[in-house]
Short mmCIF file of C-alpha atoms and ligand atoms in Angstrom, two decimals:
data_model
loop_
_atom_site.label_atom_id
_atom_site.label_comp_id
_atom_site.label_asym_id
_atom_site.label_seq_id
_atom_site.Cartn_x
_atom_site.Cartn_y
_atom_site.Cartn_z
CA MET A 1 -4.90 -73.66 8.45
CA ALA A 2 -8.02 -75.00 10.19
CA ALA A 3 -8.19 -78.79 10.48
CA THR A 4 -11.91 -79.29 10.02
CA THR A 5 -14.56 -77.13 8.43
CA ARG A 6 -17.91 -77.07 10.21
CA VAL A 7 -20.98 -76.38 8.06
CA LEU A 8 -23.63 -74.86 10.33
CA GLN A 9 -27.23 -74.74 9.10
CA CYS A 10 -29.12 -71.45 9.39
CA ASP A 11 -32.77 -70.80 8.70
CA PRO A 12 -32.99 -67.29 7.19
CA ALA A 13 -36.77 -67.22 7.81
CA SER A 14 -36.15 -67.43 11.57
CA ILE A 15 -34.31 -64.06 11.59
CA SER A 16 -36.11 -60.72 11.74
CA PHE A 17 -35.01 -57.12 12.21
CA HIS A 18 -37.07 -54.56 14.07
CA PRO A 19 -35.40 -51.15 13.84
CA PRO A 20 -34.40 -49.21 15.84
CA ALA A 21 -33.19 -52.37 17.64
CA ILE A 22 -29.70 -53.14 16.32
CA LEU A 23 -29.80 -56.86 17.11
CA PRO A 24 -32.11 -59.19 15.18
CA THR A 25 -34.63 -61.53 16.73
CA ILE A 26 -33.69 -65.15 15.96
CA SER A 27 -36.48 -67.64 16.68
CA SER A 28 -34.55 -70.82 15.72
CA PRO A 29 -32.17 -71.91 18.52
CA ASP A 30 -29.92 -73.73 16.00
CA THR A 31 -29.62 -70.64 13.85
CA GLN A 32 -28.90 -68.52 16.94
CA THR A 33 -26.15 -70.94 18.03
CA ALA A 34 -24.64 -71.08 14.53
CA ILE A 35 -24.50 -67.31 14.18
CA GLN A 36 -23.00 -66.94 17.64
CA ALA A 37 -20.34 -69.56 16.87
CA ALA A 38 -19.45 -67.75 13.63
CA ALA A 39 -19.33 -64.37 15.41
CA HIS A 40 -17.03 -65.87 18.04
CA GLU A 41 -14.69 -67.14 15.32
CA LEU A 42 -14.63 -63.67 13.75
CA VAL A 43 -14.31 -61.55 16.88
CA HIS A 44 -12.26 -63.69 19.27
CA ASN A 45 -10.20 -65.85 16.94
CA LEU A 46 -9.90 -63.20 14.20
CA ARG A 47 -10.46 -65.95 11.62
CA PRO A 48 -12.55 -65.63 8.45
CA VAL A 49 -15.97 -67.24 8.19
CA ALA A 50 -18.05 -68.02 5.07
CA PHE A 51 -21.64 -66.81 5.09
CA PRO A 52 -24.52 -66.42 2.61
CA THR A 53 -25.49 -63.08 1.16
CA GLU A 54 -28.29 -62.42 -1.32
CA THR A 55 -25.68 -62.18 -4.12
CA VAL A 56 -23.02 -64.88 -3.50
CA TYR A 57 -21.39 -66.46 -0.45
CA GLY A 58 -18.85 -64.14 1.20
CA LEU A 59 -15.69 -64.85 3.16
CA GLY A 60 -15.89 -62.31 5.98
CA ALA A 61 -13.42 -61.05 8.56
CA LEU A 62 -13.33 -58.02 10.87
CA ALA A 63 -12.81 -55.12 8.46
CA LEU A 64 -11.05 -52.91 10.99
CA ASP A 65 -8.49 -55.50 12.10
CA VAL A 66 -5.41 -55.96 9.92
CA SER A 67 -4.53 -59.49 11.00
CA ALA A 68 -8.15 -60.65 10.50
CA THR A 69 -8.42 -59.15 7.00
CA SER A 70 -4.97 -60.41 5.99
CA ARG A 71 -6.34 -63.95 6.49
CA ILE A 72 -8.93 -63.31 3.79
CA PHE A 73 -6.14 -62.67 1.32
CA SER A 74 -4.10 -65.72 2.40
CA THR A 75 -7.14 -68.06 2.44
CA LYS A 76 -8.25 -67.06 -1.06
CA GLY A 77 -4.81 -66.57 -2.56
CA ARG A 78 -6.04 -63.08 -3.39
CA PRO A 79 -3.57 -60.49 -4.73
CA ALA A 80 -2.97 -57.74 -2.17
CA ASP A 81 -3.77 -54.99 -4.67
CA ASN A 82 -7.43 -56.07 -5.11
CA PRO A 83 -9.54 -54.12 -2.57
CA LEU A 84 -12.36 -55.60 -0.48
CA ILE A 85 -15.99 -54.58 0.07
CA VAL A 86 -16.92 -53.67 3.66
CA HIS A 87 -20.35 -54.98 4.77
CA VAL A 88 -22.46 -53.18 7.37
CA SER A 89 -25.73 -54.12 9.06
CA SER A 90 -27.08 -50.65 9.89
CA PHE A 91 -26.83 -47.00 8.90
CA ALA A 92 -25.29 -46.26 12.31
CA MET A 93 -22.47 -48.68 11.46
CA LEU A 94 -22.04 -47.04 8.04
CA HIS A 95 -21.72 -43.58 9.56
CA ARG A 96 -19.04 -44.77 12.00
CA LEU A 97 -16.90 -45.66 8.96
CA LEU A 98 -17.23 -42.41 7.02
CA PRO A 99 -15.00 -39.33 7.36
CA PRO A 100 -16.74 -36.91 9.80
CA GLN A 101 -16.92 -34.06 7.26
CA PHE A 102 -18.36 -36.22 4.44
CA ILE A 103 -21.83 -35.24 3.25
CA LEU A 104 -23.81 -37.93 1.43
CA PRO A 105 -24.50 -36.93 -2.21
CA ASP A 106 -28.24 -36.78 -3.05
CA THR A 107 -27.67 -39.59 -5.55
CA TYR A 108 -26.48 -41.86 -2.74
CA THR A 109 -29.43 -40.94 -0.53
CA ALA A 110 -31.80 -41.94 -3.36
CA LEU A 111 -29.96 -45.16 -4.18
CA MET A 112 -29.68 -46.22 -0.54
CA LYS A 113 -33.37 -45.53 0.02
CA HIS A 114 -34.29 -48.03 -2.70
CA PHE A 115 -31.45 -50.55 -2.77
CA TRP A 116 -30.12 -50.83 0.79
CA PRO A 117 -30.10 -53.33 2.21
CA GLY A 118 -29.35 -55.10 -1.08
CA ALA A 119 -27.01 -55.90 -3.95
CA LEU A 120 -25.58 -52.39 -4.41
CA THR A 121 -22.04 -51.43 -3.36
CA LEU A 122 -21.18 -47.74 -3.17
CA LEU A 123 -17.74 -46.11 -3.07
CA PHE A 124 -17.12 -43.66 -0.23
CA PRO A 125 -14.11 -41.55 0.64
CA CYS A 126 -11.85 -43.65 2.84
CA ASP A 127 -11.12 -42.41 6.36
CA SER A 128 -7.61 -43.77 6.76
CA ASN A 129 -7.82 -43.26 10.53
CA THR A 130 -10.53 -45.92 10.65
CA ILE A 131 -10.12 -48.26 7.71
CA PRO A 132 -6.86 -50.18 7.34
CA SER A 133 -5.19 -49.76 3.96
CA ILE A 134 -5.13 -53.56 3.48
CA VAL A 135 -8.93 -53.33 2.90
CA THR A 136 -8.74 -50.62 0.24
CA ALA A 137 -5.41 -51.69 -1.25
CA GLY A 138 -4.32 -48.11 -0.64
CA GLN A 139 -7.16 -46.59 -2.72
CA PRO A 140 -8.56 -43.21 -1.58
CA THR A 141 -12.05 -44.78 -1.58
CA VAL A 142 -13.68 -47.66 0.29
CA ALA A 143 -16.46 -49.84 -1.14
CA ILE A 144 -19.35 -50.45 1.29
CA ARG A 145 -22.63 -52.33 1.09
CA MET A 146 -25.44 -53.40 3.41
CA PRO A 147 -26.48 -56.95 2.51
CA SER A 148 -30.16 -57.88 2.73
CA HIS A 149 -29.65 -61.58 3.45
CA PRO A 150 -30.88 -62.12 7.03
CA VAL A 151 -27.95 -64.42 7.91
CA ALA A 152 -25.38 -61.90 6.63
CA ARG A 153 -26.99 -58.98 8.41
CA ALA A 154 -27.45 -60.95 11.61
CA LEU A 155 -23.81 -62.10 11.60
CA ILE A 156 -22.59 -58.51 11.21
CA ALA A 157 -25.00 -57.22 13.86
CA VAL A 158 -24.16 -59.97 16.38
CA SER A 159 -20.41 -59.47 15.75
CA ASP A 160 -21.10 -55.74 16.21
CA ALA A 161 -18.46 -54.99 13.60
CA PRO A 162 -18.25 -54.28 9.88
CA LEU A 163 -17.03 -57.27 7.88
CA ALA A 164 -14.74 -57.11 4.88
CA ALA A 165 -15.90 -59.87 2.56
CA PRO A 166 -14.99 -60.90 -0.96
CA SER A 167 -16.70 -63.86 -2.56
CA ALA A 168 -15.83 -67.08 -0.70
CA ASN A 169 -13.86 -68.78 -3.47
CA SER A 170 -10.20 -69.33 -4.27
CA SER A 171 -9.05 -66.36 -6.31
CA GLY A 172 -9.90 -66.77 -10.01
CA LYS A 173 -12.65 -69.36 -9.53
CA PRO A 174 -16.41 -68.83 -10.04
CA SER A 175 -18.10 -67.25 -7.02
CA PRO A 176 -19.97 -69.73 -4.79
CA THR A 177 -23.76 -69.52 -4.58
CA ARG A 178 -24.33 -72.52 -2.28
CA ALA A 179 -22.60 -73.64 0.91
CA GLU A 180 -21.43 -76.84 -0.81
CA HIS A 181 -19.57 -74.76 -3.43
CA VAL A 182 -17.64 -73.08 -0.61
CA GLN A 183 -17.02 -76.37 1.16
CA ARG A 184 -15.61 -78.05 -1.95
CA ASP A 185 -13.25 -75.13 -2.56
CA LEU A 186 -12.17 -74.08 0.96
CA GLU A 187 -12.57 -77.29 3.04
CA GLY A 188 -9.80 -77.39 5.66
CA LYS A 189 -8.85 -73.74 5.04
CA ILE A 190 -11.67 -72.16 7.09
CA SER A 191 -13.33 -73.44 10.24
CA VAL A 192 -16.95 -72.26 9.79
CA ILE A 193 -19.39 -72.06 6.87
CA LEU A 194 -22.87 -70.77 7.63
CA ASP A 195 -25.29 -72.58 5.30
CA GLY A 196 -28.31 -70.42 4.53
CA GLY A 197 -29.28 -72.18 1.30
CA ALA A 198 -28.85 -70.97 -2.28
CA CYS A 199 -28.21 -67.25 -2.88
CA GLY A 200 -31.15 -65.46 -4.50
CA VAL A 201 -29.30 -63.27 -7.02
CA GLY A 202 -26.49 -65.66 -7.94
CA LEU A 203 -23.88 -63.10 -9.00
CA GLU A 204 -22.20 -60.24 -7.18
CA SER A 205 -23.36 -56.76 -6.24
CA THR A 206 -23.29 -53.76 -8.57
CA VAL A 207 -20.30 -51.53 -7.73
CA VAL A 208 -21.06 -47.82 -8.19
CA ASP A 209 -18.88 -44.72 -7.97
CA GLY A 210 -20.92 -41.55 -7.53
CA LEU A 211 -18.12 -39.47 -6.06
CA GLN A 212 -16.78 -37.87 -9.24
CA PRO A 213 -17.04 -34.06 -9.57
CA ASP A 214 -19.47 -34.30 -12.53
CA GLY A 215 -22.04 -36.02 -10.27
CA ALA A 216 -22.54 -38.89 -12.74
CA ILE A 217 -23.14 -42.41 -11.50
CA ARG A 218 -20.43 -44.73 -12.80
CA VAL A 219 -21.11 -48.44 -12.75
CA LEU A 220 -17.69 -50.05 -12.27
CA ARG A 221 -19.12 -53.58 -12.09
CA PRO A 222 -22.65 -54.46 -13.23
CA GLY A 223 -24.36 -56.79 -10.77
CA GLY A 224 -27.51 -57.71 -8.90
CA VAL A 225 -29.07 -54.22 -9.09
CA THR A 226 -29.61 -53.44 -12.77
CA VAL A 227 -28.61 -50.23 -14.55
CA GLU A 228 -32.25 -49.84 -15.62
CA ASP A 229 -33.33 -49.95 -11.95
CA ILE A 230 -30.67 -47.39 -10.96
CA GLU A 231 -31.86 -45.06 -13.74
CA ARG A 232 -35.49 -45.53 -12.76
CA VAL A 233 -34.83 -44.66 -9.13
CA LEU A 234 -32.75 -41.58 -9.96
CA GLU A 235 -35.51 -40.36 -12.32
CA LEU A 236 -38.06 -40.92 -9.58
CA GLU A 237 -36.15 -39.26 -6.75
CA MET A 238 -34.21 -36.41 -8.36
CA ALA A 239 -35.31 -33.20 -10.06
CA SER A 240 -32.30 -33.37 -12.40
CA PRO A 241 -31.15 -36.96 -12.45
CA PRO A 242 -27.48 -37.54 -13.29
CA LYS A 243 -26.17 -39.68 -16.13
CA VAL A 244 -25.58 -43.34 -15.41
CA LEU A 245 -22.45 -44.55 -17.18
CA VAL A 246 -21.35 -48.16 -17.45
CA HIS A 247 -17.61 -48.69 -17.48
CA LYS A 248 -16.37 -50.02 -20.85
CA ARG A 249 -19.84 -49.73 -22.40
CA ASP A 250 -20.25 -45.95 -22.06
CA TYR A 251 -16.80 -44.71 -21.06
CA ARG A 252 -13.22 -45.79 -20.66
CA ASP A 253 -10.86 -44.85 -17.89
CA ASP A 254 -7.15 -45.44 -18.44
CA VAL A 255 -6.25 -44.99 -14.77
CA LEU A 256 -8.97 -47.41 -13.68
CA GLU A 257 -8.01 -49.93 -16.32
CA ALA A 258 -4.36 -49.85 -15.24
CA ALA A 259 -5.37 -50.54 -11.63
CA PRO A 260 -7.04 -53.70 -10.40
CA THR A 261 -9.77 -51.82 -8.56
CA THR A 262 -12.46 -52.91 -10.98
CA PRO A 263 -12.92 -56.66 -10.94
CA GLY A 264 -11.40 -58.49 -13.83
CA MET A 265 -9.33 -55.56 -15.11
CA LYS A 266 -6.10 -57.24 -14.25
CA TYR A 267 -6.79 -60.71 -12.91
CA ARG A 268 -8.44 -63.75 -14.44
CA HIS A 269 -11.90 -64.27 -13.01
CA TYR A 270 -14.67 -66.81 -12.68
CA SER A 271 -12.82 -69.61 -14.45
CA PRO A 272 -13.56 -73.25 -13.76
CA ALA A 273 -10.71 -75.75 -14.23
CA VAL A 274 -11.91 -76.64 -17.76
CA PRO A 275 -11.96 -74.48 -20.93
CA VAL A 276 -14.98 -72.20 -21.38
CA HIS A 277 -16.21 -70.98 -24.78
CA LEU A 278 -18.62 -68.08 -25.21
CA LEU A 279 -20.96 -68.88 -28.13
CA CYS A 280 -22.22 -65.71 -29.77
CA THR A 281 -25.55 -66.27 -31.49
CA LEU A 282 -27.05 -62.76 -31.19
CA SER A 283 -24.42 -60.06 -31.56
CA VAL A 284 -22.76 -58.79 -34.72
CA PRO A 285 -19.20 -60.15 -34.93
CA PRO A 286 -16.38 -57.61 -34.71
CA SER A 287 -14.31 -57.25 -37.89
CA SER A 288 -11.50 -59.24 -36.24
CA ALA A 289 -13.73 -62.31 -35.73
CA GLN A 290 -14.30 -65.02 -38.33
CA PRO A 291 -17.81 -66.48 -37.86
CA VAL A 292 -17.88 -70.31 -37.91
CA ASP A 293 -20.59 -72.56 -39.29
CA ILE A 294 -22.14 -74.51 -36.38
CA ALA A 295 -21.60 -77.93 -38.05
CA SER A 296 -17.87 -77.19 -38.54
CA TYR A 297 -17.61 -75.94 -34.98
CA LEU A 298 -19.15 -79.13 -33.60
CA ASP A 299 -16.86 -81.22 -35.84
CA SER A 300 -13.82 -79.31 -34.52
CA LEU A 301 -14.86 -80.08 -30.94
CA LYS A 302 -15.17 -83.79 -31.73
CA ALA A 303 -11.85 -83.81 -33.55
CA SER A 304 -10.10 -82.14 -30.59
CA SER A 305 -10.19 -85.32 -28.51
CA PRO A 306 -9.50 -89.00 -29.32
CA ARG A 307 -12.14 -90.08 -26.76
CA PRO A 308 -15.80 -89.05 -26.50
CA LEU A 309 -16.14 -85.63 -24.88
CA LYS A 310 -18.47 -84.52 -22.11
CA ILE A 311 -19.49 -80.97 -22.95
CA GLY A 312 -21.46 -78.75 -20.58
CA VAL A 313 -23.94 -76.27 -22.05
CA LEU A 314 -25.22 -73.20 -20.23
CA ALA A 315 -27.92 -71.64 -22.37
CA PRO A 316 -31.46 -70.26 -22.10
CA THR A 317 -34.06 -72.94 -22.73
CA ASP A 318 -35.44 -71.26 -25.87
CA SER A 319 -32.15 -70.03 -27.37
CA ARG A 320 -30.77 -70.77 -30.83
CA PHE A 321 -28.06 -73.14 -29.55
CA ALA A 322 -30.30 -74.88 -27.00
CA THR A 323 -32.91 -75.63 -29.66
CA TYR A 324 -30.37 -76.78 -32.29
CA PRO A 325 -30.37 -80.58 -32.86
CA LEU A 326 -26.98 -81.40 -31.35
CA PRO A 327 -25.25 -84.62 -32.46
CA SER A 328 -24.98 -87.38 -29.88
CA ASP A 329 -22.14 -89.35 -31.51
CA GLY A 330 -18.76 -88.55 -29.95
CA ILE A 331 -20.18 -85.99 -27.52
CA GLU A 332 -22.12 -86.42 -24.30
CA TRP A 333 -24.03 -83.21 -23.62
CA LEU A 334 -24.57 -82.02 -20.04
CA ARG A 335 -27.20 -79.31 -20.07
CA PHE A 336 -27.69 -76.68 -17.38
CA PRO A 337 -30.74 -74.64 -18.49
CA LEU A 338 -30.78 -70.92 -17.76
CA GLY A 339 -34.52 -70.25 -18.00
CA PRO A 340 -36.33 -68.40 -20.79
CA SER A 341 -34.42 -65.71 -22.73
CA ALA A 342 -36.98 -63.14 -21.60
CA GLU A 343 -35.90 -63.62 -17.95
CA PRO A 344 -32.21 -62.69 -17.63
CA ALA A 345 -32.49 -62.78 -13.80
CA VAL A 346 -32.88 -66.56 -14.07
CA ALA A 347 -29.74 -66.77 -16.21
CA ALA A 348 -27.81 -64.60 -13.71
CA HIS A 349 -29.03 -66.82 -10.88
CA GLY A 350 -27.79 -69.96 -12.64
CA LEU A 351 -24.46 -68.84 -14.13
CA PHE A 352 -21.97 -69.62 -11.33
CA ASP A 353 -24.05 -72.52 -10.05
CA GLY A 354 -24.04 -73.91 -13.59
CA LEU A 355 -20.28 -73.51 -14.08
CA LEU A 356 -19.53 -75.19 -10.74
CA THR A 357 -22.14 -77.94 -11.25
CA LEU A 358 -20.96 -78.81 -14.78
CA GLU A 359 -17.35 -78.86 -13.62
CA ARG A 360 -18.32 -81.23 -10.81
CA GLN A 361 -20.22 -83.46 -13.24
CA GLY A 362 -16.94 -83.97 -15.10
CA ALA A 363 -17.44 -81.72 -18.13
CA ASP A 364 -14.31 -81.57 -20.29
CA MET A 365 -15.34 -78.13 -21.46
CA ILE A 366 -18.24 -75.71 -20.99
CA LEU A 367 -20.09 -73.73 -23.67
CA ILE A 368 -22.03 -70.64 -22.59
CA GLU A 369 -24.40 -69.00 -25.03
CA GLU A 370 -24.61 -65.23 -25.06
CA ILE A 371 -27.79 -63.51 -23.90
CA GLY A 372 -29.02 -59.95 -24.49
CA GLU A 373 -27.36 -57.28 -22.34
CA GLU A 374 -30.60 -55.86 -20.96
CA ARG A 375 -31.25 -55.85 -17.20
CA GLU A 376 -29.42 -58.74 -15.44
CA GLY A 377 -28.06 -59.74 -18.86
CA LEU A 378 -25.43 -56.99 -18.56
CA ALA A 379 -23.90 -58.53 -15.41
CA PHE A 380 -24.28 -62.03 -16.85
CA MET A 381 -22.32 -61.14 -20.00
CA ASN A 382 -19.71 -59.20 -17.97
CA ARG A 383 -18.93 -62.37 -15.97
CA VAL A 384 -19.12 -64.69 -18.99
CA ARG A 385 -16.58 -62.61 -20.95
CA LYS A 386 -14.17 -62.92 -18.04
CA ALA A 387 -14.77 -66.64 -17.60
CA ALA A 388 -14.44 -67.55 -21.28
CA GLY A 389 -11.04 -68.22 -22.83
CA GLU A 390 -12.51 -67.91 -26.34
CA SER A 391 -15.50 -66.27 -28.04
CA ILE A 392 -16.93 -67.96 -31.11
CA TRP A 393 -19.45 -66.34 -33.45
CA LEU A 394 -21.66 -69.13 -34.79
CA LYS A 395 -23.41 -69.11 -38.17
CA MET A 396 -26.62 -71.00 -37.48
CA ASP A 397 -28.71 -70.55 -40.63
O1 TXA B 1 -21.92 -59.27 -3.94
C1 TXA B 1 -20.77 -58.96 -3.63
O2 TXA B 1 -20.29 -57.85 -3.87
C2 TXA B 1 -19.91 -60.05 -2.92
C3 TXA B 1 -20.58 -60.37 -1.58
C4 TXA B 1 -19.77 -61.31 -0.75
O3 TXA B 1 -20.85 -59.18 -0.91
N1 TXA B 1 -18.58 -59.61 -2.75
C5 TXA B 1 -17.71 -59.51 -3.78
O4 TXA B 1 -16.45 -59.18 -3.41
O5 TXA B 1 -18.02 -59.73 -4.92
P1 TXA B 1 -15.21 -59.32 -4.40
O6 TXA B 1 -14.02 -59.01 -3.59
O7 TXA B 1 -15.23 -60.66 -5.03
O8 TXA B 1 -15.41 -58.18 -5.41
C6 TXA B 1 -15.38 -56.82 -4.95
C7 TXA B 1 -14.85 -55.95 -5.99
C8 TXA B 1 -13.32 -56.09 -6.03
O9 TXA B 1 -12.94 -56.95 -7.05
C9 TXA B 1 -12.85 -54.70 -6.28
O10 TXA B 1 -12.31 -54.60 -7.55
C10 TXA B 1 -14.07 -53.79 -6.14
O11 TXA B 1 -15.12 -54.57 -5.65
N2 TXA B 1 -13.70 -52.74 -5.19
C11 TXA B 1 -13.51 -52.85 -3.87
N3 TXA B 1 -13.08 -51.68 -3.36
C12 TXA B 1 -13.00 -50.81 -4.39
C13 TXA B 1 -12.63 -49.45 -4.50
N4 TXA B 1 -12.24 -48.75 -3.46
N5 TXA B 1 -12.66 -48.87 -5.73
C14 TXA B 1 -13.09 -49.60 -6.82
N6 TXA B 1 -13.45 -50.89 -6.76
C15 TXA B 1 -13.40 -51.49 -5.58
MG1 MG B 2 -14.94 -62.32 -6.18
#
């Protein structure tokens, strides 16, 4: 347990990479000092450090050191059977992790060309001589990505070591997208947070398995790189592009679903301390659901508490719920707008920030309105379904 948590400011714009040089050039002395202090904490003290990536903030530790990585699990309260993503800063570092006889599939070459560095995590066969089983939770594969955030890449390069890093939140909570989210959650539990500002994407990387014998690309977790973009790149780069299958949408996998290797299969995820309802205003209700008239739903919320409620709303600015004339008696509405419906990337960017901000503002409960599952909407709805305790189909006519 660290006594104080230092938040060290970093200016991402001061960091540049000039391959083939492995180390970045850092023009800001403060940023240089901050990254060196964080690398020292990782390499010499074997303690985890929080740092920004383009997706969410990560809690990194030396991936190849068992005592360092075990501190990730204890700091987050993370179950030991949930494997970690290993982050690299260069292709040379990637190749040092892979089994010597492994040949990159053409699909991976194409995806890495377009999306690395970036928000795409790929599964590779795990070389158990190199990667400790605590990282993979004993899986035969290891998940690896090369982040594009300059602070993340610089920290890995300066540490000269791959970093295992889950999102920098207590297990089960929404992933942090700003340094202050990390600080509020992990203050006193870690000694260094690198503050590089708000994360650009706002939710986690896309996790892809392209190692199956049929050559298909399986999306285990939708994320910052969209399925449409993956399909586009494979069409562009390959003479006979493989199928791209999204877990649960396009296929099921009993073995996968019994194991916790895909986020949210087994454990509760992304939940703030207050109840979250998913409001369905677009999709057709399943036969098991009983659609509710919006006026009755709002009455039921009011009736659920003897005192006036503060209710947080996460919805696109032009959506059906956001444009409905909500009553102001008995309910104080806290709105966190998610941009226009036509721009799901804005909604993805705001989701975790919105959940954490509304919770901080004292919301008694949070309502999230569904969005279409195109592009970033797929990852948005994947996270919302895991965060929400209840889904309500609203009749709004
Ligand atoms: O954007 C991200 O991916 C962030 C930043 C920090 O890089 N990291 C992140 O880590 O989201 P985490 O631990 O919160 O989620 C990683 C997920 C795990 O929940 C795990 O289920 C999956 O990746 N994963 C890791 N190794 C795997 C493997 N060998 N097979 C299948 N899934 C795996
Ligand atoms: Mg996480």
